[in-house]
Coordinates of C-alpha atoms and ligand atoms in Angstrom, one line a residue:
M827 CA 183.0 138.6 100.4
A828 CA 181.4 134.9 100.6
E829 CA 181.3 133.5 97.6
R830 CA 180.1 130.2 96.7
T831 CA 179.0 127.8 93.9
S832 CA 176.0 125.9 92.6
E833 CA 175.6 124.2 89.1
V834 CA 172.2 125.6 88.3
V835 CA 170.9 129.4 89.6
V836 CA 167.6 130.5 89.2
I837 CA 166.6 133.6 89.5
G838 CA 163.0 134.3 90.7
G839 CA 161.4 132.0 92.7
G840 CA 157.8 132.7 91.0
L841 CA 155.9 129.6 90.1
I842 CA 157.7 129.2 86.7
G843 CA 161.3 129.7 88.8
L844 CA 160.3 127.3 91.1
A845 CA 159.0 124.7 89.3
I846 CA 161.9 124.9 87.0
A847 CA 164.6 124.7 90.1
W848 CA 162.0 121.6 91.5
R849 CA 162.9 119.6 88.1
L850 CA 166.1 120.0 88.1
A851 CA 166.9 119.0 91.5
A852 CA 164.6 116.2 91.3
D853 CA 167.5 115.0 88.3
G854 CA 170.4 115.3 90.4
I855 CA 171.6 118.5 90.0
Q856 CA 172.7 121.0 92.6
V857 CA 169.6 124.0 92.4
T858 CA 170.0 127.1 93.9
V859 CA 166.7 130.0 93.5
C860 CA 167.5 133.6 94.2
D861 CA 164.6 135.5 95.5
P862 CA 164.5 137.7 98.5
T863 CA 160.3 136.4 98.7
P864 CA 159.6 134.0 96.8
G865 CA 156.1 132.8 95.3
S866 CA 154.8 136.3 96.7
R867 CA 154.4 138.4 93.9
T868 CA 152.6 137.7 90.5
S869 CA 152.3 134.1 91.1
A870 CA 150.2 134.8 94.4
V871 CA 148.0 137.6 92.9
A872 CA 147.1 135.2 90.0
A873 CA 143.6 133.7 89.1
G874 CA 145.6 130.7 88.6
M875 CA 142.8 130.0 85.3
L876 CA 144.5 127.0 82.5
A877 CA 142.7 129.1 80.0
P878 CA 144.4 127.7 76.2
V879 CA 140.8 127.3 75.1
T880 CA 138.8 130.0 76.1
E881 CA 141.7 133.3 76.6
V882 CA 143.0 132.0 72.7
E883 CA 144.0 134.9 70.8
Y884 CA 143.3 135.1 66.8
G885 CA 146.6 134.3 65.1
E886 CA 148.3 132.8 68.5
D887 CA 148.9 129.4 66.6
E888 CA 152.2 128.7 68.7
L889 CA 151.4 130.0 71.5
L890 CA 148.3 127.9 71.7
A891 CA 150.1 124.8 71.1
L892 CA 152.2 125.3 73.7
N893 CA 149.4 126.2 76.3
L894 CA 147.9 123.4 75.1
A895 CA 150.8 121.2 75.6
S896 CA 151.1 122.4 79.3
V897 CA 147.2 122.1 80.7
A898 CA 147.6 118.7 79.0
A899 CA 150.6 118.0 81.6
W900 CA 149.6 119.3 84.5
P901 CA 147.4 116.7 85.3
D902 CA 150.9 114.7 86.2
F903 CA 152.6 117.4 87.1
A904 CA 150.2 118.2 89.9
A905 CA 150.4 114.5 91.0
E906 CA 154.0 114.4 91.1
L907 CA 153.7 117.4 93.3
E908 CA 151.4 116.1 95.3
S909 CA 153.1 112.6 96.0
L910 CA 156.1 114.3 97.3
T911 CA 155.2 116.3 99.5
G912 CA 151.7 115.4 100.7
Q913 CA 150.0 118.7 99.5
S914 CA 148.0 119.9 97.5
A915 CA 148.7 121.4 94.3
G916 CA 145.1 123.0 93.4
L917 CA 144.5 121.6 90.1
N918 CA 140.5 121.9 90.1
R919 CA 139.0 120.1 86.8
T920 CA 136.0 121.5 86.6
G921 CA 135.9 123.4 83.4
T922 CA 135.1 126.4 81.3
L923 CA 131.6 127.8 80.8
S924 CA 131.9 131.7 78.8
V925 CA 129.0 133.0 79.2
A926 CA 128.0 136.4 77.2
Y927 CA 125.7 139.1 78.6
D928 CA 123.4 141.1 75.7
V929 CA 123.3 140.1 72.3
D930 CA 126.2 141.7 71.4
D931 CA 128.4 139.8 73.4
A932 CA 126.5 136.7 72.1
A933 CA 127.8 137.7 68.6
A934 CA 131.0 138.6 69.6
L935 CA 131.2 134.7 71.9
R936 CA 129.6 133.1 68.7
R937 CA 132.7 134.2 66.1
L938 CA 135.3 133.3 69.0
A939 CA 133.6 129.8 69.2
D940 CA 133.7 129.5 65.5
Y941 CA 137.5 130.4 65.8
Q942 CA 138.2 128.1 68.2
R943 CA 135.7 125.1 66.3
R944 CA 138.4 125.8 63.4
L945 CA 141.0 125.3 65.5
G946 CA 139.8 121.9 66.5
L947 CA 139.2 122.9 70.2
D948 CA 136.2 121.6 71.9
V949 CA 134.2 123.9 72.5
E950 CA 129.8 124.0 73.1
E951 CA 127.5 126.3 72.4
L952 CA 124.6 126.7 74.8
S953 CA 121.6 128.5 75.0
G954 CA 121.1 130.7 78.1
R955 CA 118.7 128.4 79.5
E956 CA 121.1 125.4 78.9
A957 CA 124.4 127.9 80.5
R958 CA 121.9 128.2 83.5
K959 CA 121.1 124.4 84.3
R960 CA 125.0 124.4 84.4
E961 CA 125.5 127.5 86.6
P962 CA 121.7 127.8 88.3
L963 CA 122.9 131.4 89.8
L964 CA 123.8 133.2 87.0
A965 CA 121.2 135.8 85.8
A966 CA 118.4 135.1 84.0
G967 CA 119.3 137.4 81.1
V968 CA 122.7 135.8 80.4
S969 CA 122.1 135.3 77.0
G970 CA 123.7 132.4 75.5
G971 CA 127.4 130.4 76.6
V972 CA 130.0 127.7 75.4
W973 CA 131.1 125.2 77.2
V974 CA 134.4 124.7 77.3
P975 CA 135.4 121.4 79.1
G976 CA 139.2 121.6 78.8
D977 CA 139.9 124.9 80.4
H978 CA 140.1 124.2 84.2
S979 CA 142.3 126.4 87.5
V980 CA 144.4 126.0 89.9
D981 CA 144.4 127.3 93.3
N982 CA 148.2 129.4 92.3
R983 CA 148.5 129.8 96.4
Q984 CA 148.5 126.2 97.4
A985 CA 150.1 125.6 94.0
V986 CA 153.3 127.5 95.3
S987 CA 153.4 126.5 99.1
A988 CA 153.7 122.6 96.7
L989 CA 156.6 123.7 94.6
L990 CA 158.3 125.3 97.9
R991 CA 158.0 122.1 99.8
A992 CA 159.0 120.3 96.6
T993 CA 162.4 122.3 95.9
E994 CA 163.0 121.8 100.3
L995 CA 162.7 118.1 100.0
T996 CA 164.5 117.7 96.7
G997 CA 167.8 119.6 98.3
V998 CA 167.0 123.4 95.8
Q999 CA 169.0 126.1 97.9
L1000 CA 166.7 129.0 98.7
E1001 CA 168.2 132.1 99.1
R1002 CA 165.9 134.9 100.1
Q1003 CA 168.3 137.5 98.8
Q1004 CA 167.5 140.1 95.2
V1005 CA 170.2 139.1 92.7
A1006 CA 172.0 142.8 92.3
R1007 CA 173.7 141.5 89.1
V1008 CA 174.7 138.5 87.0
L1009 CA 178.0 138.9 86.4
T1010 CA 179.7 138.4 83.1
A1011 CA 183.6 137.9 81.9
G1012 CA 183.4 138.8 77.8
T1013 CA 179.7 137.2 76.8
T1014 CA 179.7 134.6 79.1
A1015 CA 177.3 134.6 82.0
V1016 CA 179.6 133.3 85.1
G1017 CA 177.4 133.7 88.2
V1018 CA 175.3 136.4 90.2
E1019 CA 176.0 139.2 93.0
L1020 CA 173.6 139.2 95.5
E1021 CA 172.5 142.5 97.3
D1022 CA 174.5 141.8 100.6
G1023 CA 178.0 141.7 98.1
S1024 CA 178.0 138.1 98.3
T1025 CA 178.2 135.6 95.1
I1026 CA 177.4 132.5 93.3
R1027 CA 179.3 131.2 90.8
S1028 CA 177.1 129.3 88.3
S1029 CA 178.0 128.3 84.7
Q1030 CA 174.2 127.8 84.2
I1031 CA 172.2 130.8 85.5
V1032 CA 167.9 130.5 84.2
A1033 CA 166.4 134.7 84.6
A1034 CA 162.9 133.6 85.6
T1035 CA 162.6 137.0 86.8
G1036 CA 159.2 137.9 85.2
P1037 CA 158.7 141.7 84.5
W1038 CA 161.4 142.5 86.2
S1039 CA 163.8 140.4 83.5
A1040 CA 164.6 143.9 81.1
Q1041 CA 166.0 145.8 84.9
L1042 CA 168.1 142.7 85.9
K1043 CA 171.4 144.5 86.3
G1044 CA 174.7 143.0 83.9
I1045 CA 173.0 141.9 81.1
P1046 CA 174.2 144.1 77.9
E1047 CA 171.9 147.0 77.2
E1048 CA 171.4 144.9 73.6
L1049 CA 170.5 142.0 74.9
R1050 CA 167.7 143.3 77.5
P1051 CA 164.0 141.0 76.8
P1052 CA 161.0 143.2 75.6
V1053 CA 159.3 142.4 79.1
R1054 CA 157.0 145.3 80.2
P1055 CA 154.9 145.1 83.2
V1056 CA 150.7 144.6 82.8
K1057 CA 148.9 145.3 86.4
G1058 CA 146.2 143.2 86.7
E1059 CA 143.9 143.8 89.9
V1060 CA 142.2 140.5 91.5
L1061 CA 138.9 140.4 94.2
R1062 CA 138.9 137.2 96.8
L1063 CA 135.2 137.0 97.5
R1064 CA 134.1 134.5 100.2
V1065 CA 130.8 133.0 99.6
P1066 CA 128.4 132.1 102.9
E1067 CA 128.2 128.1 103.5
A1068 CA 124.4 128.8 102.8
Y1069 CA 125.3 129.2 99.3
R1070 CA 127.9 126.9 98.1
P1071 CA 128.9 126.5 96.1
A1072 CA 127.7 129.3 94.3
L1073 CA 129.7 128.6 90.5
H1074 CA 130.6 124.5 89.5
H1075 CA 133.0 125.9 87.1
T1076 CA 135.1 128.4 86.3
V1077 CA 132.9 131.6 84.8
R1078 CA 134.3 134.2 81.9
A1079 CA 131.6 136.9 80.5
T1080 CA 131.3 139.7 78.4
T1081 CA 129.6 141.7 79.7
R1082 CA 129.1 144.9 77.6
G1083 CA 131.9 144.5 75.6
F1084 CA 134.2 144.0 79.0
S1085 CA 135.5 141.0 80.0
V1086 CA 135.3 139.1 83.3
Y1087 CA 136.2 135.5 85.3
L1088 CA 135.1 134.3 88.6
V1089 CA 136.9 131.2 89.3
P1090 CA 135.5 129.4 92.4
R1091 CA 137.7 127.7 94.7
P1092 CA 136.5 124.2 96.8
G1093 CA 136.6 126.2 99.8
G1094 CA 134.4 128.8 99.5
E1095 CA 136.5 131.3 97.9
L1096 CA 135.0 133.4 94.6
V1097 CA 138.5 134.6 92.7
V1098 CA 137.4 137.8 90.3
G1099 CA 139.8 138.8 87.8
A1100 CA 141.6 141.1 86.3
T1101 CA 141.7 144.5 84.7
T1102 CA 144.6 145.3 82.4
S1103 CA 146.1 148.0 82.1
E1104 CA 150.0 149.7 81.2
L1105 CA 150.6 151.6 84.5
G1106 CA 154.3 150.5 85.0
Y1107 CA 155.4 149.2 87.9
D1108 CA 152.3 150.2 89.6
T1109 CA 150.5 148.0 92.1
R1110 CA 147.7 149.6 93.6
V1111 CA 144.8 148.8 93.7
L1112 CA 142.2 151.3 92.2
A1113 CA 139.0 152.2 93.3
G1114 CA 137.7 152.1 89.5
G1115 CA 139.3 148.1 89.3
V1116 CA 136.8 147.2 92.4
F1117 CA 134.2 148.9 90.6
S1118 CA 134.8 147.6 87.6
L1119 CA 135.4 143.8 88.2
L1120 CA 132.4 143.9 90.7
R1121 CA 129.9 145.2 88.4
D1122 CA 130.6 143.2 85.5
A1123 CA 130.7 140.0 87.7
R1124 CA 127.0 141.0 89.2
M1125 CA 125.8 141.6 86.4
V1126 CA 126.0 137.5 85.7
L1127 CA 126.4 136.4 88.8
P1128 CA 123.9 138.6 90.6
I1129 CA 124.7 136.8 94.0
T1130 CA 128.2 138.8 94.2
D1131 CA 126.3 140.9 95.8
E1132 CA 126.0 138.9 99.4
L1133 CA 129.2 137.9 98.6
E1134 CA 132.5 139.2 101.4
L1135 CA 134.9 141.0 100.1
V1136 CA 138.0 139.7 101.5
E1137 CA 140.9 141.1 99.2
T1138 CA 141.7 143.3 96.7
V1139 CA 145.2 143.1 94.8
A1140 CA 147.1 144.0 91.8
G1141 CA 149.9 142.3 90.3
L1142 CA 152.4 142.7 87.5
R1143 CA 152.0 140.4 84.4
P1144 CA 154.8 140.3 82.5
A1145 CA 153.6 141.1 78.7
T1146 CA 156.1 140.3 75.4
P1147 CA 155.0 142.0 72.0
D1148 CA 153.5 139.3 71.1
N1149 CA 151.9 137.9 73.7
A1150 CA 154.3 134.9 73.7
P1151 CA 156.7 134.0 76.3
I1152 CA 160.7 133.9 76.4
L1153 CA 162.7 130.5 76.6
G1154 CA 166.0 129.6 75.9
P1155 CA 169.6 131.3 75.0
S1156 CA 169.6 134.5 75.5
G1157 CA 172.7 135.4 73.5
L1158 CA 174.9 135.6 76.8
D1159 CA 176.1 132.0 77.0
G1160 CA 175.1 130.6 80.2
L1161 CA 171.9 132.2 80.7
L1162 CA 168.8 131.3 79.5
W1163 CA 165.3 133.3 79.7
A1164 CA 162.4 131.5 81.5
T1165 CA 160.5 134.4 81.3
G1166 CA 157.5 136.7 79.6
H1167 CA 154.9 134.5 80.5
Y1168 CA 151.8 137.3 80.7
R1169 CA 148.6 136.0 80.8
N1170 CA 149.5 132.9 80.7
G1171 CA 152.1 132.1 83.8
V1172 CA 150.2 128.9 86.0
L1173 CA 149.0 127.5 83.4
L1174 CA 152.4 127.4 81.5
T1175 CA 154.5 126.4 84.9
P1176 CA 154.5 122.5 83.7
V1177 CA 155.9 122.7 80.6
T1178 CA 157.9 125.7 81.4
A1179 CA 160.0 123.5 83.9
S1180 CA 160.2 120.6 81.5
L1181 CA 161.5 122.2 78.6
I1182 CA 163.8 124.7 80.4
A1183 CA 165.0 121.8 82.4
E1184 CA 166.0 120.0 79.3
T1185 CA 168.0 122.8 77.8
V1186 CA 170.0 123.0 80.8
Q1187 CA 171.0 119.0 80.7
T1188 CA 171.1 119.0 77.0
G1189 CA 172.2 122.0 76.0
T1190 CA 169.5 122.1 73.1
V1191 CA 166.4 124.1 72.6
P1192 CA 163.6 121.1 72.4
D1193 CA 161.3 121.9 69.7
L1194 CA 158.0 122.7 71.5
A1195 CA 160.4 125.7 72.5
A1196 CA 162.4 126.6 69.4
P1197 CA 159.2 129.4 68.1
F1198 CA 160.1 131.5 71.8
L1199 CA 163.3 131.8 71.7
V1200 CA 164.5 136.4 72.6
S1201 CA 165.9 136.3 69.1
R1202 CA 162.1 136.5 67.1
F1203 CA 162.6 139.8 68.6
A1204 CA 166.1 140.9 66.7
T1205 CA 166.3 144.0 65.0
G1206 CA 169.2 144.0 62.6
E1207 CA 172.6 144.1 64.5
V1208 CA 170.5 145.6 68.1
M1209 CA 169.8 141.9 68.8
P1210 CA 171.9 139.0 67.1
K1211 CA 170.3 135.9 66.7
V1212 CA 171.2 133.6 68.9
A1213 CA 171.8 129.7 68.4
R1214 CA 169.8 127.2 69.5
Ligands
LIG1945 N1 145.2 134.9 82.7 C1 144.4 135.6 83.2 C2 144.7 136.6 83.2 O1 146.1 137.2 82.4 O2 144.0 137.9 83.9

């Protein structure tokens, strides 16, 4: 059976894997990405929120620092991608408006805004009327809002397309096959076996395997990362010309305790997301998911009823026990993780790519990545501590 070599093998051609491969190849490193259908799963389903502020959770300070670093990195990342490929990277820097439907939602939004301010984040509280000045088509009943100028969005499908082109232009080898298993010699990863039985030998392997990370074969049981799939359903609506733009900014809404976001694209698409369910690897779009997204969207944007429903889709977020990614050494020499990005995969693409590229090239984990080693989940002898 054929055997090749590659300086680096990246398993997984989603946004994260493609961006890592591009970064390494741009530095002259020979890279192979293995994925039967690159960019077609989680990266294609996502709504593309860049939302470190509006998605901040109480007590996740280290993740917030990483998220803020990545939102700051997006403009240069997009500009570099665009100048190399001549394609748009899909970055849309128009800010985010969080709105509340009833008085209880408004109280929750105010509490969150207090917390965001204590963290030094840029948020401005608005009355319902002020929120409607920014977004005139919001429902008359919207009771209040918070303007977040630093949270943006990316058309994730454009970003995938630009990254695929960038990898092609920088000489990344794309192997459109599933990795059957990681090959090891003792405690060292030495390559991968593909589904056709051929192998690629490599001393540096990066697993950007998202929700499928714990299923990667060849990794000793005790080194499997605690990553699980969390399903999200997403809708894509088309705004008729006469109503465009239905929204000028990303709108995130809390409606009677439920949350929904509406992400406008310049071409008239409105992405509505997302449900959150723990159903394993189930990617069926359920009627209840579509119903709840439309119910919540139309409460804050009544014109939703007039929009064409052009796509319903479900994807899997790679979740970890603390909602933060797993970056760096795996405990198996020669294998790095770049996984577990949960709700922040699109957001964390630029910073993950540069942190992992640096780790590959220097053999050292940069300080910003240090809190995200898999060893933080070590439980005594089950998962050994790994050296930085
Ligand atoms: N970051 C959006 C989501 O996970 O739904």
